[in-house]
PDB file of C-alpha atoms in Angstrom:
ATOM      1  CA  MET A   1      92.244 106.974  96.235  1.00  0.00           C
ATOM      2  CA  HIS A   2      94.022 103.708  96.983  1.00  0.00           C
ATOM      3  CA  ARG A   3      95.407 102.190  93.784  1.00  0.00           C
ATOM      4  CA  ILE A   4      96.621  98.636  93.677  1.00  0.00           C
ATOM      5  CA  LYS A   5      98.598  98.041  90.510  1.00  0.00           C
ATOM      6  CA  GLY A   6     100.057  94.707  89.744  1.00  0.00           C
ATOM      7  CA  THR A   7     100.794  91.920  87.414  1.00  0.00           C
ATOM      8  CA  MET A   8      98.991  88.609  87.891  1.00  0.00           C
ATOM      9  CA  ASP A   9      98.826  89.375  91.598  1.00  0.00           C
ATOM     10  CA  GLY A  10      96.680  92.390  90.809  1.00  0.00           C
ATOM     11  CA  ALA A  11      94.456  90.213  88.658  1.00  0.00           C
ATOM     12  CA  MET A  12      94.035  87.717  91.519  1.00  0.00           C
ATOM     13  CA  TYR A  13      93.160  90.525  93.950  1.00  0.00           C
ATOM     14  CA  HIS A  14      90.248  91.424  91.661  1.00  0.00           C
ATOM     15  CA  GLN A  15      88.707  88.074  92.551  1.00  0.00           C
ATOM     16  CA  ILE A  16      88.904  88.629  96.312  1.00  0.00           C
ATOM     17  CA  LEU A  17      87.889  92.234  96.864  1.00  0.00           C
ATOM     18  CA  ASP A  18      84.235  93.192  96.406  1.00  0.00           C
ATOM     19  CA  LEU A  19      84.806  95.392  93.374  1.00  0.00           C
ATOM     20  CA  LYS A  20      82.847  96.525  90.354  1.00  0.00           C
ATOM     21  CA  HIS A  21      84.725  95.262  87.312  1.00  0.00           C
ATOM     22  CA  LEU A  22      84.965  97.590  84.334  1.00  0.00           C
ATOM     23  CA  ASN A  23      84.963  96.006  80.889  1.00  0.00           C
ATOM     24  CA  LEU A  24      87.829  97.614  78.972  1.00  0.00           C
ATOM     25  CA  TYR A  25      87.557  95.086  76.107  1.00  0.00           C
ATOM     26  CA  THR A  26      91.198  94.101  76.404  1.00  0.00           C
ATOM     27  CA  PRO A  27      92.946  90.752  75.867  1.00  0.00           C
ATOM     28  CA  ARG A  28      92.535  88.414  78.849  1.00  0.00           C
ATOM     29  CA  ARG A  29      96.234  87.674  79.337  1.00  0.00           C
ATOM     30  CA  VAL A  30      97.455  91.221  78.786  1.00  0.00           C
ATOM     31  CA  GLY A  31      94.932  93.643  80.227  1.00  0.00           C
ATOM     32  CA  PRO A  32      94.654  96.266  81.390  1.00  0.00           C
ATOM     33  CA  PHE A  33      91.833  95.285  83.731  1.00  0.00           C
ATOM     34  CA  MET A  34      90.283  97.706  86.163  1.00  0.00           C
ATOM     35  CA  ALA A  35      87.917  97.365  89.109  1.00  0.00           C
ATOM     36  CA  VAL A  36      86.661  99.939  91.608  1.00  0.00           C
ATOM     37  CA  ASP A  37      85.090 100.160  95.033  1.00  0.00           C
ATOM     38  CA  SER A  38      83.662 103.689  95.242  1.00  0.00           C
ATOM     39  CA  THR A  39      82.551 103.290  98.853  1.00  0.00           C
ATOM     40  CA  ASN A  40      86.063 102.541 100.141  1.00  0.00           C
ATOM     41  CA  ASN A  41      87.853 104.604  97.481  1.00  0.00           C
ATOM     42  CA  ILE A  42      89.829 101.664  96.014  1.00  0.00           C
ATOM     43  CA  LEU A  43      90.973 101.225  92.420  1.00  0.00           C
ATOM     44  CA  VAL A  44      92.658  97.980  91.386  1.00  0.00           C
ATOM     45  CA  SER A  45      94.258  97.752  87.972  1.00  0.00           C
ATOM     46  CA  PHE A  46      96.138  94.951  86.284  1.00  0.00           C
ATOM     47  CA  ARG A  47      98.316  95.014  83.223  1.00  0.00           C
ATOM     48  CA  CYS A  48     100.771  92.503  81.871  1.00  0.00           C
ATOM     49  CA  HIS A  49     104.198  93.678  82.980  1.00  0.00           C
ATOM     50  CA  GLY A  50     107.234  93.834  80.759  1.00  0.00           C
ATOM     51  CA  PRO A  51     109.521  90.848  80.295  1.00  0.00           C
ATOM     52  CA  PRO A  52     110.140  88.322  81.712  1.00  0.00           C
ATOM     53  CA  ILE A  53     106.751  86.795  81.129  1.00  0.00           C
ATOM     54  CA  ARG A  54     105.794  83.126  80.927  1.00  0.00           C
ATOM     55  CA  PHE A  55     103.796  83.344  77.766  1.00  0.00           C
ATOM     56  CA  THR A  56     104.739  84.557  74.320  1.00  0.00           C
ATOM     57  CA  SER A  57     101.403  85.504  72.762  1.00  0.00           C
ATOM     58  CA  VAL A  58     101.711  89.172  73.737  1.00  0.00           C
ATOM     59  CA  ARG A  59     102.623  91.817  71.210  1.00  0.00           C
ATOM     60  CA  PHE A  60     105.494  94.051  72.256  1.00  0.00           C
ATOM     61  CA  SER A  61     103.326  97.142  71.754  1.00  0.00           C
ATOM     62  CA  GLU A  62     100.964  95.865  74.485  1.00  0.00           C
ATOM     63  CA  LEU A  63     103.665  95.603  77.164  1.00  0.00           C
ATOM     64  CA  ARG A  64     104.069  98.338  79.769  1.00  0.00           C
ATOM     65  CA  TYR A  65     106.470  98.387  82.687  1.00  0.00           C
ATOM     66  CA  VAL A  66     104.500  98.782  85.902  1.00  0.00           C
ATOM     67  CA  ALA A  67     107.517 100.652  87.338  1.00  0.00           C
ATOM     68  CA  ASN A  68     107.096 103.372  84.705  1.00  0.00           C
ATOM     69  CA  GLU A  69     103.422 103.737  85.575  1.00  0.00           C
ATOM     70  CA  ILE A  70     103.932 104.033  89.338  1.00  0.00           C
ATOM     71  CA  ASP A  71     106.698 106.601  88.842  1.00  0.00           C
ATOM     72  CA  ARG A  72     103.950 108.979  87.717  1.00  0.00           C
ATOM     73  CA  ILE A  73     101.867 108.557  90.886  1.00  0.00           C
ATOM     74  CA  GLN A  74     102.781 110.718  93.885  1.00  0.00           C
ATOM     75  CA  ALA A  75     103.378 109.124  97.317  1.00  0.00           C
ATOM     76  CA  THR A  76     103.344 105.565  96.020  1.00  0.00           C
ATOM     77  CA  LEU A  77     103.669 102.690  98.468  1.00  0.00           C
ATOM     78  CA  VAL A  78     105.428  99.829  96.693  1.00  0.00           C
ATOM     79  CA  VAL A  79     104.681  96.314  97.931  1.00  0.00           C
ATOM     80  CA  ILE A  80     106.865  93.567  96.469  1.00  0.00           C
ATOM     81  CA  HIS A  81     105.236  90.138  96.227  1.00  0.00           C
ATOM     82  CA  THR A  82     107.990  87.633  96.968  1.00  0.00           C
ATOM     83  CA  ALA A  83     108.183  84.236  95.333  1.00  0.00           C
ATOM     84  CA  ASN A  84     105.805  81.534  96.454  1.00  0.00           C
ATOM     85  CA  LEU A  85     106.006  77.774  96.374  1.00  0.00           C
ATOM     86  CA  GLN A  86     104.704  75.982  93.304  1.00  0.00           C
ATOM     87  CA  LYS A  87     103.421  72.461  92.863  1.00  0.00           C
ATOM     88  CA  LEU A  88     106.072  70.186  91.461  1.00  0.00           C
ATOM     89  CA  ASP A  89     104.322  67.681  89.257  1.00  0.00           C
ATOM     90  CA  PRO A  90     106.250  65.971  86.424  1.00  0.00           C
ATOM     91  CA  GLU A  91     105.376  68.736  83.937  1.00  0.00           C
ATOM     92  CA  ASN A  92     106.488  71.668  86.131  1.00  0.00           C
ATOM     93  CA  SER A  93     109.513  69.930  87.631  1.00  0.00           C
ATOM     94  CA  MET A  94     111.396  70.058  84.328  1.00  0.00           C
ATOM     95  CA  PHE A  95     111.421  73.861  84.258  1.00  0.00           C
ATOM     96  CA  TYR A  96     110.996  74.906  87.871  1.00  0.00           C
ATOM     97  CA  SER A  97     112.251  74.055  91.322  1.00  0.00           C
ATOM     98  CA  ASN A  98     111.500  75.540  94.697  1.00  0.00           C
ATOM     99  CA  TRP A  99     115.255  75.561  95.400  1.00  0.00           C
ATOM    100  CA  PHE A 100     115.917  77.817  92.401  1.00  0.00           C
ATOM    101  CA  CYS A 101     112.930  79.953  93.353  1.00  0.00           C
ATOM    102  CA  LEU A 102     114.329  80.330  96.877  1.00  0.00           C
ATOM    103  CA  GLN A 103     117.617  81.584  95.406  1.00  0.00           C
ATOM    104  CA  ILE A 104     115.760  84.171  93.316  1.00  0.00           C
ATOM    105  CA  ASP A 105     113.707  85.153  96.373  1.00  0.00           C
ATOM    106  CA  THR A 106     116.912  85.704  98.383  1.00  0.00           C
ATOM    107  CA  VAL A 107     118.326  87.944  95.639  1.00  0.00           C
ATOM    108  CA  LEU A 108     115.036  89.862  95.399  1.00  0.00           C
ATOM    109  CA  ARG A 109     115.040  90.593  99.132  1.00  0.00           C
ATOM    110  CA  ALA A 110     118.690  91.713  99.007  1.00  0.00           C
ATOM    111  CA  MET A 111     118.000  94.028  96.049  1.00  0.00           C
ATOM    112  CA  PHE A 112     115.214  95.866  97.862  1.00  0.00           C
ATOM    113  CA  LYS A 113     116.772  95.853 101.344  1.00  0.00           C
ATOM    114  CA  GLY A 114     116.989  99.371 102.739  1.00  0.00           C
ATOM    115  CA  LEU A 115     114.618 100.829 100.147  1.00  0.00           C
ATOM    116  CA  SER A 116     111.234 102.277 100.966  1.00  0.00           C
ATOM    117  CA  VAL A 117     109.225  99.221  99.923  1.00  0.00           C
ATOM    118  CA  LYS A 118     107.130  96.689 101.808  1.00  0.00           C
ATOM    119  CA  MET A 119     107.525  92.971 101.263  1.00  0.00           C
ATOM    120  CA  LEU A 120     104.546  90.666 100.964  1.00  0.00           C
ATOM    121  CA  ASP A 121     106.103  87.422 102.172  1.00  0.00           C
ATOM    122  CA  ALA A 122     104.283  85.046  99.844  1.00  0.00           C
ATOM    123  CA  TRP A 123     106.946  82.376 100.404  1.00  0.00           C
ATOM    124  CA  GLU A 124     106.127  82.050 104.099  1.00  0.00           C
ATOM    125  CA  MET A 125     102.389  82.489 103.524  1.00  0.00           C
ATOM    126  CA  THR A 126     102.231  79.595 101.058  1.00  0.00           C
ATOM    127  CA  LEU A 127     104.672  77.444 103.037  1.00  0.00           C
ATOM    128  CA  ALA A 128     102.686  77.811 106.265  1.00  0.00           C
ATOM    129  CA  HIS A 129      99.269  77.165 104.721  1.00  0.00           C
ATOM    130  CA  HIS A 130      97.732  73.690 104.516  1.00  0.00           C
ATOM    131  CA  LEU A 131      96.435  74.203 100.961  1.00  0.00           C
ATOM    132  CA  PRO A 132      98.482  72.779  98.085  1.00  0.00           C
ATOM    133  CA  HIS A 133     101.238  74.857  96.542  1.00  0.00           C
ATOM    134  CA  ASP A 134     100.555  76.460  93.177  1.00  0.00           C
ATOM    135  CA  LEU A 135     102.031  79.222  91.046  1.00  0.00           C
ATOM    136  CA  TYR A 136      98.776  81.109  91.578  1.00  0.00           C
ATOM    137  CA  PRO A 137      97.794  80.289  95.172  1.00  0.00           C
ATOM    138  CA  PRO A 138      94.232  79.348  96.164  1.00  0.00           C
ATOM    139  CA  GLN A 139      91.761  82.080  97.132  1.00  0.00           C
ATOM    140  CA  ALA A 140      92.230  81.607 100.889  1.00  0.00           C
ATOM    141  CA  ILE A 141      95.921  82.501 100.560  1.00  0.00           C
ATOM    142  CA  ILE A 142      95.194  85.365  98.156  1.00  0.00           C
ATOM    143  CA  LYS A 143      92.693  86.751 100.674  1.00  0.00           C
ATOM    144  CA  ASN A 144      95.401  86.690 103.356  1.00  0.00           C
ATOM    145  CA  MET A 145      97.753  88.501 100.968  1.00  0.00           C
ATOM    146  CA  VAL A 146      95.149  91.183 100.265  1.00  0.00           C
ATOM    147  CA  ASN A 147      94.653  91.648 104.010  1.00  0.00           C
ATOM    148  CA  VAL A 148      98.402  92.181 104.476  1.00  0.00           C
ATOM    149  CA  ILE A 149      98.500  94.711 101.633  1.00  0.00           C
ATOM    150  CA  LEU A 150      95.508  96.569 103.043  1.00  0.00           C
ATOM    151  CA  SER A 151      97.198  96.636 106.464  1.00  0.00           C
ATOM    152  CA  TYR A 152     100.129  98.467 104.814  1.00  0.00           C
ATOM    153  CA  ILE A 153      97.750 100.943 103.164  1.00  0.00           C
ATOM    154  CA  CYS A 154      95.501 101.469 106.194  1.00  0.00           C
ATOM    155  CA  PRO A 155      97.553 100.617 109.308  1.00  0.00           C
ATOM    156  CA  ALA A 156      95.750 100.337 112.643  1.00  0.00           C
ATOM    157  CA  GLY A 157      95.196 103.697 114.286  1.00  0.00           C
ATOM    158  CA  LYS A 158      95.454 105.622 110.991  1.00  0.00           C
ATOM    159  CA  ILE A 159      91.775 105.312 110.048  1.00  0.00           C
TER     160      ILE A 159
END
């Protein structure tokens, strides 16, 4: 079984993969959400991660650290989604800058250097694409990200 757990990235991957979505009757912004592809043995789940989060309408009792959940799964491949560029309109520019995001991205890469994790280079993927930048990239970019993740899970010659 291939499990893809994630925060909003996991939720976006639901939209791209051809999966059967299970209705768990959970809050839209918190999850958990779950979708399956029985033919290819794929399970994608999403749950709001622990702080920091950008919204405040989540009860503390609903938060779960994804790290605690993957610790329980044997032979886990961890893929870190790096920062990506965001549109800088007047509203977002007051609280966000790509320069600050680049600094955080540099620290993130240094923190995980030498560990057994894969990096999904969202920064380069959004920078190189002709579509506009956004906190949640357009579907074409998300599809490319899913393809990279699947190449980590099922590398060529291993099928």
